[in-house]
Amino acid sequence: MADIIDGRAIAAQLDEQTKAQVDAMVDAGQARPGLTVILLGDDPASQVYVRHKIKACARVGIRSTEHRLSADTSQDDLLALIAKLNADDDVHGILCQVPLPPHIDPLKVLGSIAPEKDVDGFHPVNVGRLSTGTGGIIPCTPLGVMMLIDSVLDDLTGKDVVVIGKSNIVGKPVANLLLDREATVTVTHIYTEGLAQIARKADVIVAAAGAPRLVKGDWVKPGAVIIDVGITRVRSDEGKDKLVGDVAFDDVQHAKAVTPVPGGVGPMTIACLLSNTVRAAQAAELGQQASSSTVPPLPRVQQV
């Protein structure tokens, strides 16, 4: 049987480290880290995500604020708000919840957030610094993926890793992070031929295609590590909705370890958002970029 990589437990461990960092900053007379979330419209899923993020901030002592705007808010008004938040020294992290209304250009919005406050890690400056190995704020889900891998593997040097999915949010940044750790990385996508054969050679599979149960048991060699980023709501045989990942979970029990869905990558994404916010606040105290070597290193968590 494959070991279950408990994302909830590891996220809780990371939250404890984040809270300790917040407490140390406040005890030293420094500003309490602050995260501001912008939500346009009344998309139910977005409202749930924002609510979870606000609760998580309270859990670790981060000061959180919300700006709830109507779905017909103009792009100019949204950009003006972001400019105001960029100039506010009490705001260390800015998050604009997606999806955005159709009349808003998401690339322009993400590009308007100050790179040092871009705790999602989506600004072109942070993307470029990640791709060149020169630091920057790391996107939350890819950072969480790396921590989950670290919880079961001590060294990635020379490991054969297959990333399924080439999105800007997960696939590409994960590949860059893996390359920085000296792994041999193959990035696959919808047009990749012979995907099953490619996956069978992998020591680690990161499945981030958004295709339910794509990765079958015979795609996975014994002893591989599987990180399942996908999450899709499907109808079960009993007529009930359930969440499944990109991996046929019951069929890959010959793997070394696998993340469940839910309870794997998801909790790590929010925990890493909080960690990024604290690192941004630490960098602001130093007057430097969040990737500065004088900012405490990224925490390492272990399987529990």
Coordinates of C-alpha atoms in Angstrom, one line a residue:
M1 CA 0.0 0.0 0.0
A2 CA 1.2 3.5 -0.8
D3 CA 1.9 5.9 2.0
I4 CA -0.6 8.8 2.1
I5 CA 1.0 12.2 2.0
D6 CA -1.2 14.1 4.5
G7 CA -1.4 17.6 3.1
R8 CA -3.6 18.8 5.9
A9 CA -1.1 17.7 8.6
I10 CA 1.9 19.2 6.7
A11 CA 0.0 22.4 6.1
A12 CA -0.8 22.6 9.8
Q13 CA 2.9 22.2 10.5
L14 CA 3.8 25.0 8.1
D15 CA 1.1 27.2 9.7
E16 CA 2.8 26.7 13.1
Q17 CA 6.1 27.9 11.7
T18 CA 4.4 30.8 10.1
K19 CA 2.6 31.8 13.3
A20 CA 5.9 31.6 15.1
Q21 CA 7.5 34.0 12.6
V22 CA 4.5 36.4 13.0
D23 CA 4.8 36.3 16.7
A24 CA 8.5 37.0 16.6
M25 CA 8.0 40.0 14.3
V26 CA 5.4 41.5 16.6
D27 CA 7.5 40.9 19.7
A28 CA 10.3 42.7 18.0
G29 CA 8.1 45.7 17.4
Q30 CA 7.8 45.2 13.7
A31 CA 4.6 45.6 11.7
R32 CA 2.2 42.7 11.8
P33 CA 2.1 41.1 8.3
G34 CA -1.0 42.2 6.3
L35 CA -2.8 40.5 3.5
T36 CA -5.4 42.2 1.4
V37 CA -7.8 40.2 -0.8
I38 CA -9.8 41.7 -3.6
L39 CA -13.0 39.9 -4.8
L40 CA -15.1 41.0 -7.7
G41 CA -18.6 39.7 -8.1
D42 CA -20.4 36.9 -6.3
D43 CA -18.9 33.7 -7.7
P44 CA -19.8 31.1 -5.0
A45 CA -16.5 29.2 -5.3
S46 CA -14.5 32.4 -5.1
Q47 CA -16.4 33.4 -2.0
V48 CA -15.6 30.1 -0.3
Y49 CA -11.9 30.4 -1.2
V50 CA -11.7 33.9 0.1
R51 CA -13.5 32.9 3.3
H52 CA -11.0 30.1 3.9
K53 CA -8.0 32.4 3.3
I54 CA -9.4 35.0 5.8
K55 CA -9.9 32.3 8.4
A56 CA -6.4 31.0 7.8
C57 CA -4.9 34.5 8.3
A58 CA -6.6 34.8 11.7
R59 CA -5.2 31.4 12.6
V60 CA -1.6 32.5 12.2
G61 CA -1.9 36.1 13.3
I62 CA -1.8 37.8 9.9
R63 CA -3.9 40.9 9.6
S64 CA -6.4 40.5 6.7
T65 CA -8.6 42.9 4.9
E66 CA -11.1 42.4 2.1
H67 CA -12.3 44.6 -0.7
R68 CA -15.5 43.2 -2.2
L69 CA -16.4 44.9 -5.4
S70 CA -19.4 44.5 -7.7
A71 CA -19.0 42.4 -10.9
D72 CA -19.4 45.5 -13.0
T73 CA -16.5 47.4 -11.4
S74 CA -14.5 48.9 -14.2
Q75 CA -10.9 47.8 -14.9
D76 CA -9.7 51.4 -14.3
D77 CA -11.3 51.4 -10.8
L78 CA -9.8 48.1 -10.0
L79 CA -6.3 49.2 -11.1
A80 CA -6.7 52.4 -9.1
L81 CA -7.5 50.3 -6.0
I82 CA -4.4 48.1 -6.6
A83 CA -2.2 51.2 -7.0
K84 CA -3.5 52.5 -3.6
L85 CA -2.7 49.2 -2.0
N86 CA 0.7 49.1 -3.6
A87 CA 1.5 52.4 -1.8
D88 CA 0.1 51.3 1.5
D89 CA 3.0 50.2 3.8
D90 CA 0.6 48.3 6.0
V91 CA -0.3 46.0 3.1
H92 CA 2.4 43.3 2.5
G93 CA 0.5 41.0 0.3
I94 CA -2.2 41.7 -2.4
L95 CA -4.3 38.9 -3.8
C96 CA -6.9 39.5 -6.5
Q97 CA -9.2 36.4 -6.6
V98 CA -9.8 34.8 -10.0
P99 CA -11.7 34.3 -12.1
L100 CA -12.3 37.9 -12.9
P101 CA -15.4 39.3 -14.8
P102 CA -15.0 39.0 -18.7
H103 CA -14.4 42.7 -19.1
I104 CA -11.3 42.7 -16.9
D105 CA -7.9 41.7 -18.4
P106 CA -6.3 39.3 -15.8
L107 CA -2.8 39.8 -17.2
K108 CA -3.0 43.5 -16.8
V109 CA -4.4 43.2 -13.3
L110 CA -1.8 40.7 -12.1
G111 CA 0.9 42.8 -13.7
S112 CA -0.3 45.9 -11.8
I113 CA 0.4 44.4 -8.4
A114 CA 3.8 45.4 -7.0
P115 CA 6.1 42.4 -7.4
E116 CA 7.1 42.5 -3.8
K117 CA 3.5 42.3 -2.7
D118 CA 2.5 39.6 -5.3
V119 CA 2.1 36.8 -2.8
D120 CA 0.5 34.6 -5.4
G121 CA 3.8 34.7 -7.4
F122 CA 2.1 35.5 -10.7
H123 CA 3.7 38.9 -11.6
P124 CA 5.9 38.7 -14.7
V125 CA 8.9 39.8 -12.6
N126 CA 8.4 36.9 -10.1
V127 CA 7.8 34.5 -13.0
G128 CA 11.0 35.6 -14.7
R129 CA 13.1 35.4 -11.5
L130 CA 11.8 31.9 -10.8
S131 CA 12.6 30.8 -14.4
T132 CA 16.1 32.2 -14.2
G133 CA 16.7 30.8 -10.7
T134 CA 17.2 34.3 -9.2
G135 CA 14.5 34.2 -6.5
G136 CA 11.3 36.0 -6.5
I137 CA 8.0 35.0 -4.7
I138 CA 7.2 31.4 -5.5
P139 CA 3.6 30.6 -6.6
C140 CA 1.7 29.0 -3.8
T141 CA 0.6 25.7 -5.3
P142 CA 4.0 24.9 -6.8
L143 CA 5.7 25.7 -3.5
G144 CA 3.3 23.4 -1.7
V145 CA 4.0 20.6 -4.3
M146 CA 7.7 20.9 -3.5
M147 CA 7.1 20.7 0.2
L148 CA 5.0 17.6 -0.2
I149 CA 7.7 16.0 -2.3
D150 CA 10.3 17.0 0.3
S151 CA 8.2 15.2 3.0
V152 CA 9.0 11.8 1.4
L153 CA 12.2 12.3 -0.6
D154 CA 15.4 13.7 0.9
D155 CA 17.1 14.4 -2.5
L156 CA 15.8 15.0 -6.0
T157 CA 19.2 15.0 -7.7
G158 CA 19.0 13.0 -10.9
K159 CA 15.4 11.9 -10.2
D160 CA 13.2 11.4 -13.3
V161 CA 10.2 13.6 -12.8
V162 CA 7.2 13.9 -15.1
V163 CA 5.0 16.9 -14.9
I164 CA 1.6 16.4 -16.6
G165 CA 0.3 19.8 -17.5
K166 CA 2.1 22.9 -18.7
S167 CA 0.0 25.7 -17.1
N168 CA 1.6 29.0 -16.0
I169 CA 0.0 28.5 -12.6
V170 CA 1.4 25.0 -11.8
G171 CA 3.1 23.0 -14.5
K172 CA 5.8 25.5 -15.7
P173 CA 6.7 26.9 -12.2
V174 CA 6.9 23.3 -10.8
A175 CA 9.2 22.3 -13.6
N176 CA 11.5 25.2 -12.9
L177 CA 11.6 24.4 -9.1
L178 CA 12.4 20.8 -9.9
L179 CA 15.2 21.8 -12.3
D180 CA 16.7 24.0 -9.5
R181 CA 16.8 20.9 -7.4
E182 CA 18.8 19.0 -10.1
A183 CA 15.9 16.7 -11.1
T184 CA 15.6 15.5 -14.7
V185 CA 12.2 17.0 -15.8
T186 CA 9.8 16.1 -18.6
V187 CA 6.9 18.4 -19.1
T188 CA 3.9 16.8 -20.9
H189 CA 0.6 18.2 -22.1
I190 CA -2.5 17.4 -24.1
Y191 CA -0.5 17.0 -27.4
T192 CA 2.1 14.7 -25.9
E193 CA 2.3 11.4 -27.6
G194 CA 2.9 8.2 -25.6
L195 CA 2.2 9.8 -22.2
A196 CA 1.6 6.5 -20.4
Q197 CA 5.0 5.2 -21.5
I198 CA 6.7 8.5 -20.4
A199 CA 5.0 8.3 -17.0
R200 CA 6.0 4.7 -16.4
K201 CA 9.7 5.8 -16.2
A202 CA 9.1 8.5 -13.6
D203 CA 10.4 8.4 -10.1
V204 CA 8.0 11.3 -9.4
I205 CA 4.8 12.2 -11.2
V206 CA 3.2 15.7 -10.7
A207 CA -0.3 15.4 -12.2
A208 CA -1.7 18.9 -12.9
A209 CA -3.8 18.5 -16.0
G210 CA -7.3 19.0 -14.7
A211 CA -8.4 15.6 -16.2
P212 CA -10.1 13.4 -13.7
R213 CA -8.5 10.0 -13.1
L214 CA -6.1 10.5 -16.1
V215 CA -3.2 8.7 -14.5
K216 CA -4.0 4.9 -14.4
G217 CA -2.3 2.3 -12.3
D218 CA -0.3 0.9 -15.2
W219 CA 1.2 4.4 -15.8
V220 CA 3.0 4.2 -12.4
K221 CA 6.1 2.2 -11.7
P222 CA 6.4 0.6 -8.2
G223 CA 8.0 3.0 -5.7
A224 CA 7.1 6.2 -7.5
V225 CA 5.9 9.3 -5.7
I226 CA 2.7 10.9 -7.0
I227 CA 1.6 14.4 -6.3
D228 CA -2.0 14.9 -7.5
V229 CA -2.8 18.6 -8.1
G230 CA -6.0 18.0 -10.0
I231 CA -9.4 18.4 -8.4
T232 CA -12.7 17.9 -10.3
R233 CA -16.2 17.4 -9.1
V234 CA -17.8 14.3 -10.7
R235 CA -21.0 12.3 -10.2
S236 CA -20.5 8.9 -8.4
D237 CA -22.3 5.7 -9.3
E238 CA -24.6 6.4 -6.4
G239 CA -25.6 9.7 -7.9
K240 CA -23.7 11.8 -5.5
D241 CA -21.1 14.5 -6.3
K242 CA -17.5 13.8 -5.2
L243 CA -14.1 15.3 -5.7
V244 CA -11.5 13.4 -7.5
G245 CA -8.0 14.1 -8.7
D246 CA -6.0 13.5 -11.9
V247 CA -4.9 10.2 -10.5
A248 CA -6.9 7.0 -10.2
F249 CA -6.1 6.8 -6.5
D250 CA -7.2 3.2 -5.8
D251 CA -5.2 1.9 -8.7
V252 CA -1.8 3.4 -7.7
Q253 CA -1.3 1.7 -4.3
H254 CA 2.0 0.2 -5.6
A255 CA 3.5 3.7 -5.5
K256 CA 5.8 4.7 -2.7
A257 CA 3.5 7.6 -1.7
V258 CA 0.6 9.6 -3.1
T259 CA -1.4 12.7 -2.2
P260 CA -5.1 12.3 -1.7
V261 CA -7.9 14.4 -3.2
P262 CA -9.1 16.3 -1.2
G263 CA -6.6 16.7 1.6
G264 CA -3.3 16.8 -0.4
V265 CA -2.2 19.8 -2.3
G266 CA -5.2 22.0 -1.5
P267 CA -4.4 22.8 2.1
M268 CA -0.7 23.4 1.2
T269 CA -1.7 26.2 -1.2
I270 CA -3.3 28.3 1.5
A271 CA -0.5 27.6 4.0
C272 CA 2.1 28.7 1.4
L273 CA 0.1 31.9 0.7
L274 CA 0.4 32.7 4.4
S275 CA 4.1 31.9 4.4
N276 CA 4.6 34.1 1.3
T277 CA 2.9 37.0 3.0
V278 CA 5.1 36.7 6.1
R279 CA 8.2 36.6 3.9
A280 CA 7.0 39.6 2.0
A281 CA 6.6 41.4 5.3
Q282 CA 10.1 40.4 6.4
A283 CA 11.5 41.7 3.2
A284 CA 9.7 45.0 3.6
E285 CA 11.2 45.4 7.0
L286 CA 14.6 44.9 5.4
G287 CA 13.7 47.2 2.5
Q288 CA 14.6 44.4 0.1
Q289 CA 13.0 41.9 -2.3
A290 CA 11.3 38.9 -0.7
S291 CA 13.9 36.6 -2.2
S292 CA 16.8 38.3 -0.4
S293 CA 19.3 36.0 1.3
T294 CA 18.8 37.9 4.5
V295 CA 15.2 36.9 4.7
P296 CA 14.9 33.6 6.7
P297 CA 14.9 30.6 4.4
L298 CA 11.8 28.8 3.3
P299 CA 10.7 26.4 6.0
R300 CA 11.1 22.7 5.4
V301 CA 8.3 20.4 6.6
Q302 CA 8.4 16.7 7.1
Q303 CA 5.8 13.9 6.7
V304 CA 3.9 13.3 9.9

